[in-house]
Tab-separated table of C-alpha atoms in Angstrom:
chain	number	residue	atom	x	y	z
A	1	UNK	CA	6.591	-125.744	-154.633
A	2	UNK	CA	10.180	-127.832	-155.521
A	3	UNK	CA	11.669	-129.785	-152.945
A	4	UNK	CA	13.968	-131.955	-153.040
A	5	UNK	CA	15.346	-133.973	-150.391
A	6	UNK	CA	18.979	-135.875	-149.386
A	7	UNK	CA	19.830	-138.611	-147.153
A	8	UNK	CA	22.148	-138.689	-145.048
A	9	UNK	CA	22.767	-134.949	-144.515
A	10	UNK	CA	26.187	-135.975	-142.987
A	11	UNK	CA	28.158	-139.086	-142.722
A	12	UNK	CA	31.637	-140.004	-141.223
A	13	UNK	CA	33.286	-143.476	-142.686
A	14	UNK	CA	36.616	-144.972	-142.686
A	15	UNK	CA	38.721	-145.518	-145.529
A	16	UNK	CA	37.975	-148.305	-148.158
A	17	UNK	CA	33.913	-148.058	-147.248
A	18	UNK	CA	31.202	-147.295	-149.215
A	19	UNK	CA	28.690	-144.589	-148.724
A	20	UNK	CA	25.329	-144.229	-150.563
A	21	UNK	CA	24.067	-141.041	-151.072
A	22	UNK	CA	20.198	-140.721	-151.472
A	23	UNK	CA	18.372	-137.619	-153.386
A	24	UNK	CA	14.823	-137.303	-154.081
A	25	UNK	CA	12.172	-135.278	-155.454
A	26	UNK	CA	9.535	-135.012	-153.500
A	27	UNK	CA	6.614	-132.762	-155.069
A	28	UNK	CA	7.695	-133.243	-159.069
A	29	UNK	CA	9.279	-135.378	-161.210
A	30	UNK	CA	12.423	-135.123	-162.223
A	31	UNK	CA	13.800	-136.590	-165.506
A	32	UNK	CA	17.287	-135.089	-164.697
A	33	UNK	CA	19.142	-135.150	-161.467
A	34	UNK	CA	22.529	-133.852	-161.315
A	35	UNK	CA	25.151	-134.639	-158.547
A	36	UNK	CA	27.769	-131.702	-157.751
A	37	UNK	CA	30.822	-131.548	-155.450
A	38	UNK	CA	31.958	-128.611	-153.500
A	39	UNK	CA	35.452	-128.274	-151.460
A	40	UNK	CA	35.640	-125.650	-148.840
A	41	UNK	CA	35.450	-121.789	-150.635
A	42	UNK	CA	35.264	-123.183	-154.061
A	43	UNK	CA	32.400	-123.005	-156.061
A	44	UNK	CA	29.855	-126.271	-157.208
A	45	UNK	CA	31.316	-128.655	-159.686
A	46	UNK	CA	29.102	-130.749	-161.846
A	47	UNK	CA	30.034	-134.287	-161.381
A	48	UNK	CA	27.462	-136.439	-163.555
A	49	UNK	CA	23.920	-135.783	-165.242
A	50	UNK	CA	22.024	-138.599	-164.393
A	51	UNK	CA	18.483	-139.182	-166.391
A	52	UNK	CA	15.948	-141.207	-165.541
A	53	UNK	CA	16.277	-144.990	-166.691
A	54	UNK	CA	19.659	-144.698	-168.412
A	55	UNK	CA	23.407	-144.438	-167.421
A	56	UNK	CA	24.705	-141.296	-166.259
A	57	UNK	CA	26.988	-139.087	-167.839
A	58	UNK	CA	29.805	-137.703	-166.145
A	59	UNK	CA	31.980	-134.821	-166.304
A	60	UNK	CA	35.774	-135.035	-167.459
A	61	UNK	CA	37.966	-136.384	-164.538
A	62	UNK	CA	35.467	-137.948	-162.550
A	63	UNK	CA	35.247	-141.710	-161.987
A	64	UNK	CA	32.652	-143.220	-162.981
A	65	UNK	CA	33.419	-146.795	-161.387
A	66	UNK	CA	34.023	-144.819	-158.131
A	67	UNK	CA	31.471	-142.772	-158.121
A	68	UNK	CA	27.868	-144.815	-159.112
A	69	UNK	CA	25.086	-143.337	-160.003
A	70	UNK	CA	21.590	-145.114	-160.516
A	71	UNK	CA	18.603	-143.287	-161.477
A	72	UNK	CA	15.765	-145.949	-161.029
A	73	UNK	CA	12.983	-143.574	-160.785
A	74	UNK	CA	11.618	-140.226	-161.773
A	75	UNK	CA	11.859	-139.060	-158.167
A	76	UNK	CA	15.252	-141.027	-156.501
A	77	UNK	CA	18.830	-140.926	-157.709
A	78	UNK	CA	21.568	-142.587	-155.859
A	79	UNK	CA	25.154	-141.552	-155.819
A	80	UNK	CA	27.710	-144.430	-154.031
A	81	UNK	CA	31.099	-143.520	-153.776
A	82	UNK	CA	32.851	-146.661	-153.656
A	83	UNK	CA	36.168	-146.835	-151.783
A	84	UNK	CA	36.442	-143.650	-150.286
A	85	UNK	CA	39.426	-142.003	-149.384
A	86	UNK	CA	40.194	-138.986	-147.569
A	87	UNK	CA	40.178	-136.845	-150.127
A	88	UNK	CA	36.611	-137.672	-151.085
A	89	UNK	CA	35.447	-135.982	-148.203
A	90	UNK	CA	33.318	-132.898	-149.539
A	91	UNK	CA	30.001	-131.386	-149.287
A	92	UNK	CA	28.091	-133.600	-152.159
A	93	UNK	CA	24.805	-132.161	-153.646
A	94	UNK	CA	22.094	-133.076	-155.549
A	95	UNK	CA	19.639	-131.203	-157.772
A	96	UNK	CA	16.811	-132.184	-159.526
A	97	UNK	CA	15.235	-130.058	-162.703
A	98	UNK	CA	11.826	-129.880	-163.952
A	99	UNK	CA	10.925	-130.909	-167.330
A	100	UNK	CA	10.713	-128.112	-169.785
A	101	UNK	CA	12.863	-125.705	-167.358
A	102	UNK	CA	16.177	-124.998	-167.020
A	103	UNK	CA	15.831	-124.255	-163.367
A	104	UNK	CA	17.457	-126.651	-160.951
A	105	UNK	CA	16.336	-127.257	-157.376
A	106	UNK	CA	19.109	-128.393	-154.823
A	107	UNK	CA	18.889	-130.750	-152.266
A	108	UNK	CA	20.337	-129.904	-148.759
A	109	UNK	CA	23.513	-131.436	-149.399
A	110	UNK	CA	25.435	-134.447	-147.657
A	111	UNK	CA	28.655	-133.874	-145.617
A	112	UNK	CA	31.061	-136.806	-146.068
A	113	UNK	CA	33.965	-136.743	-143.913
A	114	UNK	CA	36.201	-139.905	-144.498
A	115	UNK	CA	38.781	-140.600	-142.038
B	1	UNK	CA	39.535	-118.163	-168.698
B	2	UNK	CA	36.907	-119.585	-166.495
B	3	UNK	CA	33.407	-119.500	-168.561
B	4	UNK	CA	31.342	-117.417	-165.493
B	5	UNK	CA	33.533	-115.259	-163.502
B	6	UNK	CA	32.722	-113.476	-160.525
B	7	UNK	CA	34.513	-110.997	-158.222
B	8	UNK	CA	34.836	-113.408	-154.839
B	9	UNK	CA	34.984	-110.452	-152.755
B	10	UNK	CA	34.514	-109.877	-149.770
B	11	UNK	CA	32.099	-107.372	-150.024
B	12	UNK	CA	31.697	-105.783	-146.626
B	13	UNK	CA	28.951	-103.521	-146.628
B	14	UNK	CA	26.980	-101.823	-143.646
B	15	UNK	CA	23.339	-102.175	-143.268
B	16	UNK	CA	21.246	-100.127	-145.747
B	17	UNK	CA	23.844	-99.963	-147.944
B	18	UNK	CA	23.083	-100.710	-151.934
B	19	UNK	CA	25.615	-103.195	-153.394
B	20	UNK	CA	26.392	-104.573	-156.748
B	21	UNK	CA	27.719	-107.879	-157.900
B	22	UNK	CA	28.986	-108.675	-161.336
B	23	UNK	CA	29.387	-111.526	-163.327
B	24	UNK	CA	30.580	-112.218	-166.813
B	25	UNK	CA	30.483	-115.508	-169.059
B	26	UNK	CA	32.068	-116.787	-171.919
B	27	UNK	CA	29.771	-118.252	-174.110
B	28	UNK	CA	27.641	-116.222	-175.982
B	29	UNK	CA	25.360	-118.841	-177.009
B	30	UNK	CA	23.886	-119.101	-173.577
B	31	UNK	CA	20.425	-118.432	-172.937
B	32	UNK	CA	19.470	-118.821	-169.318
B	33	UNK	CA	21.379	-117.067	-166.390
B	34	UNK	CA	20.025	-116.873	-162.617
B	35	UNK	CA	21.342	-115.664	-159.312
B	36	UNK	CA	21.693	-118.302	-156.633
B	37	UNK	CA	22.140	-117.982	-153.246
B	38	UNK	CA	24.560	-119.967	-150.736
B	39	UNK	CA	24.406	-119.862	-147.051
B	40	UNK	CA	27.684	-121.123	-145.201
B	41	UNK	CA	27.450	-125.078	-145.508
B	42	UNK	CA	24.008	-124.868	-147.100
B	43	UNK	CA	22.915	-125.790	-150.458
B	44	UNK	CA	22.586	-123.144	-153.001
B	45	UNK	CA	18.693	-121.516	-153.518
B	46	UNK	CA	17.209	-119.732	-156.365
B	47	UNK	CA	17.452	-116.084	-155.889
B	48	UNK	CA	16.263	-115.463	-159.293
B	49	UNK	CA	16.142	-115.450	-162.924
B	50	UNK	CA	17.603	-112.799	-165.277
B	51	UNK	CA	15.610	-112.205	-168.101
B	52	UNK	CA	16.723	-109.901	-171.181
B	53	UNK	CA	14.896	-106.947	-170.324
B	54	UNK	CA	15.942	-106.613	-166.796
B	55	UNK	CA	13.933	-108.031	-163.540
B	56	UNK	CA	13.322	-106.709	-160.089
B	57	UNK	CA	12.058	-108.524	-157.170
B	58	UNK	CA	11.684	-106.209	-154.075
B	59	UNK	CA	14.925	-105.246	-153.423
B	60	UNK	CA	16.606	-107.216	-155.839
B	61	UNK	CA	17.409	-106.277	-159.299
B	62	UNK	CA	18.844	-108.378	-162.053
B	63	UNK	CA	20.494	-107.195	-165.323
B	64	UNK	CA	21.570	-108.933	-168.627
B	65	UNK	CA	23.807	-107.297	-171.179
B	66	UNK	CA	24.189	-109.813	-174.085
B	67	UNK	CA	26.338	-107.738	-175.826
B	68	UNK	CA	28.681	-107.526	-173.239
B	69	UNK	CA	27.740	-111.098	-171.838
B	70	UNK	CA	27.509	-109.130	-168.390
B	71	UNK	CA	24.926	-109.788	-165.499
B	72	UNK	CA	24.506	-107.929	-162.303
B	73	UNK	CA	22.757	-108.147	-159.536
B	74	UNK	CA	21.333	-105.109	-156.885
B	75	UNK	CA	20.893	-105.220	-153.580
B	76	UNK	CA	18.796	-102.058	-152.107
B	77	UNK	CA	18.685	-101.611	-148.500
B	78	UNK	CA	21.059	-104.232	-147.489
B	79	UNK	CA	19.715	-106.707	-144.661
B	80	UNK	CA	21.985	-108.615	-141.936
B	81	UNK	CA	20.566	-111.405	-143.784
B	82	UNK	CA	21.389	-110.654	-147.226
B	83	UNK	CA	24.764	-111.768	-145.707
B	84	UNK	CA	25.827	-114.891	-148.101
B	85	UNK	CA	27.322	-115.866	-150.872
B	86	UNK	CA	25.578	-115.402	-154.427
B	87	UNK	CA	26.242	-117.362	-156.994
B	88	UNK	CA	26.053	-116.315	-160.744
B	89	UNK	CA	24.754	-119.316	-163.082
B	90	UNK	CA	24.729	-120.013	-166.695
B	91	UNK	CA	23.408	-122.761	-168.640
B	92	UNK	CA	25.703	-124.629	-170.309
B	93	UNK	CA	26.039	-124.693	-174.097
B	94	UNK	CA	28.372	-127.627	-176.540
B	95	UNK	CA	28.205	-125.958	-180.046
B	96	UNK	CA	24.438	-124.667	-180.220
B	97	UNK	CA	22.844	-127.368	-178.352
B	98	UNK	CA	21.786	-126.277	-174.800
B	99	UNK	CA	23.330	-129.519	-172.717
B	100	UNK	CA	20.470	-128.751	-169.465
B	101	UNK	CA	23.835	-128.280	-167.465
B	102	UNK	CA	24.528	-125.062	-165.232
B	103	UNK	CA	27.677	-123.669	-164.900
B	104	UNK	CA	28.262	-121.775	-161.908
B	105	UNK	CA	31.234	-118.826	-161.054
B	106	UNK	CA	32.994	-118.866	-158.004
B	107	UNK	CA	30.445	-117.281	-156.042
B	108	UNK	CA	30.838	-113.624	-154.306
B	109	UNK	CA	30.926	-113.360	-150.636
B	110	UNK	CA	28.852	-110.562	-149.320
B	111	UNK	CA	28.915	-109.537	-145.530
B	112	UNK	CA	26.020	-107.201	-144.256
B	113	UNK	CA	27.308	-105.492	-140.861
B	114	UNK	CA	25.147	-103.252	-138.317
């Protein structure tokens, strides 16, 4: 199998606080993980590509200082939303890619609500 | 023009019907193609990869037409449980290099009714 977990599954936070979301590949090593955001009735938009042991690559328009990504091991990547605002409320989904494959396996997502 | 385009639907079909979804992609260098299924408020799940020769998995058949840059998904004998959003996904290229990223279409919503 190819199981990816995310924690937390949902979080409500106040404006101005920071939230950390974890993404783990449970039964395989993922040299590359991806972070997506999905607003209601829209498709997934890639935010950044996270490579183990190196800096993340951010998509155009995504603020790297606001969305901090750390990929400390072959099974864990974290996304920290800093100084969250209500417009950051969204469904954040990570995925992990097996080595030598282009298939991505998705975590269950984290629903963030900023009040 | 979007890199991956799909008809958003919704497609409302009765149980047992056959339904087809289409998708076009703009980058002729793309090599890998997938259909993902996403249920409401859930993550996308890989339904099937799409191969040049076409492939079938039970009631699902995927076809690829490279000349037309067109991908299709056919669902036969629709079940209520097939109700979901179907995402057409293509790998991303920058120039001739595969970036390893996936580009998602906006999805086609299917509602199968009893």
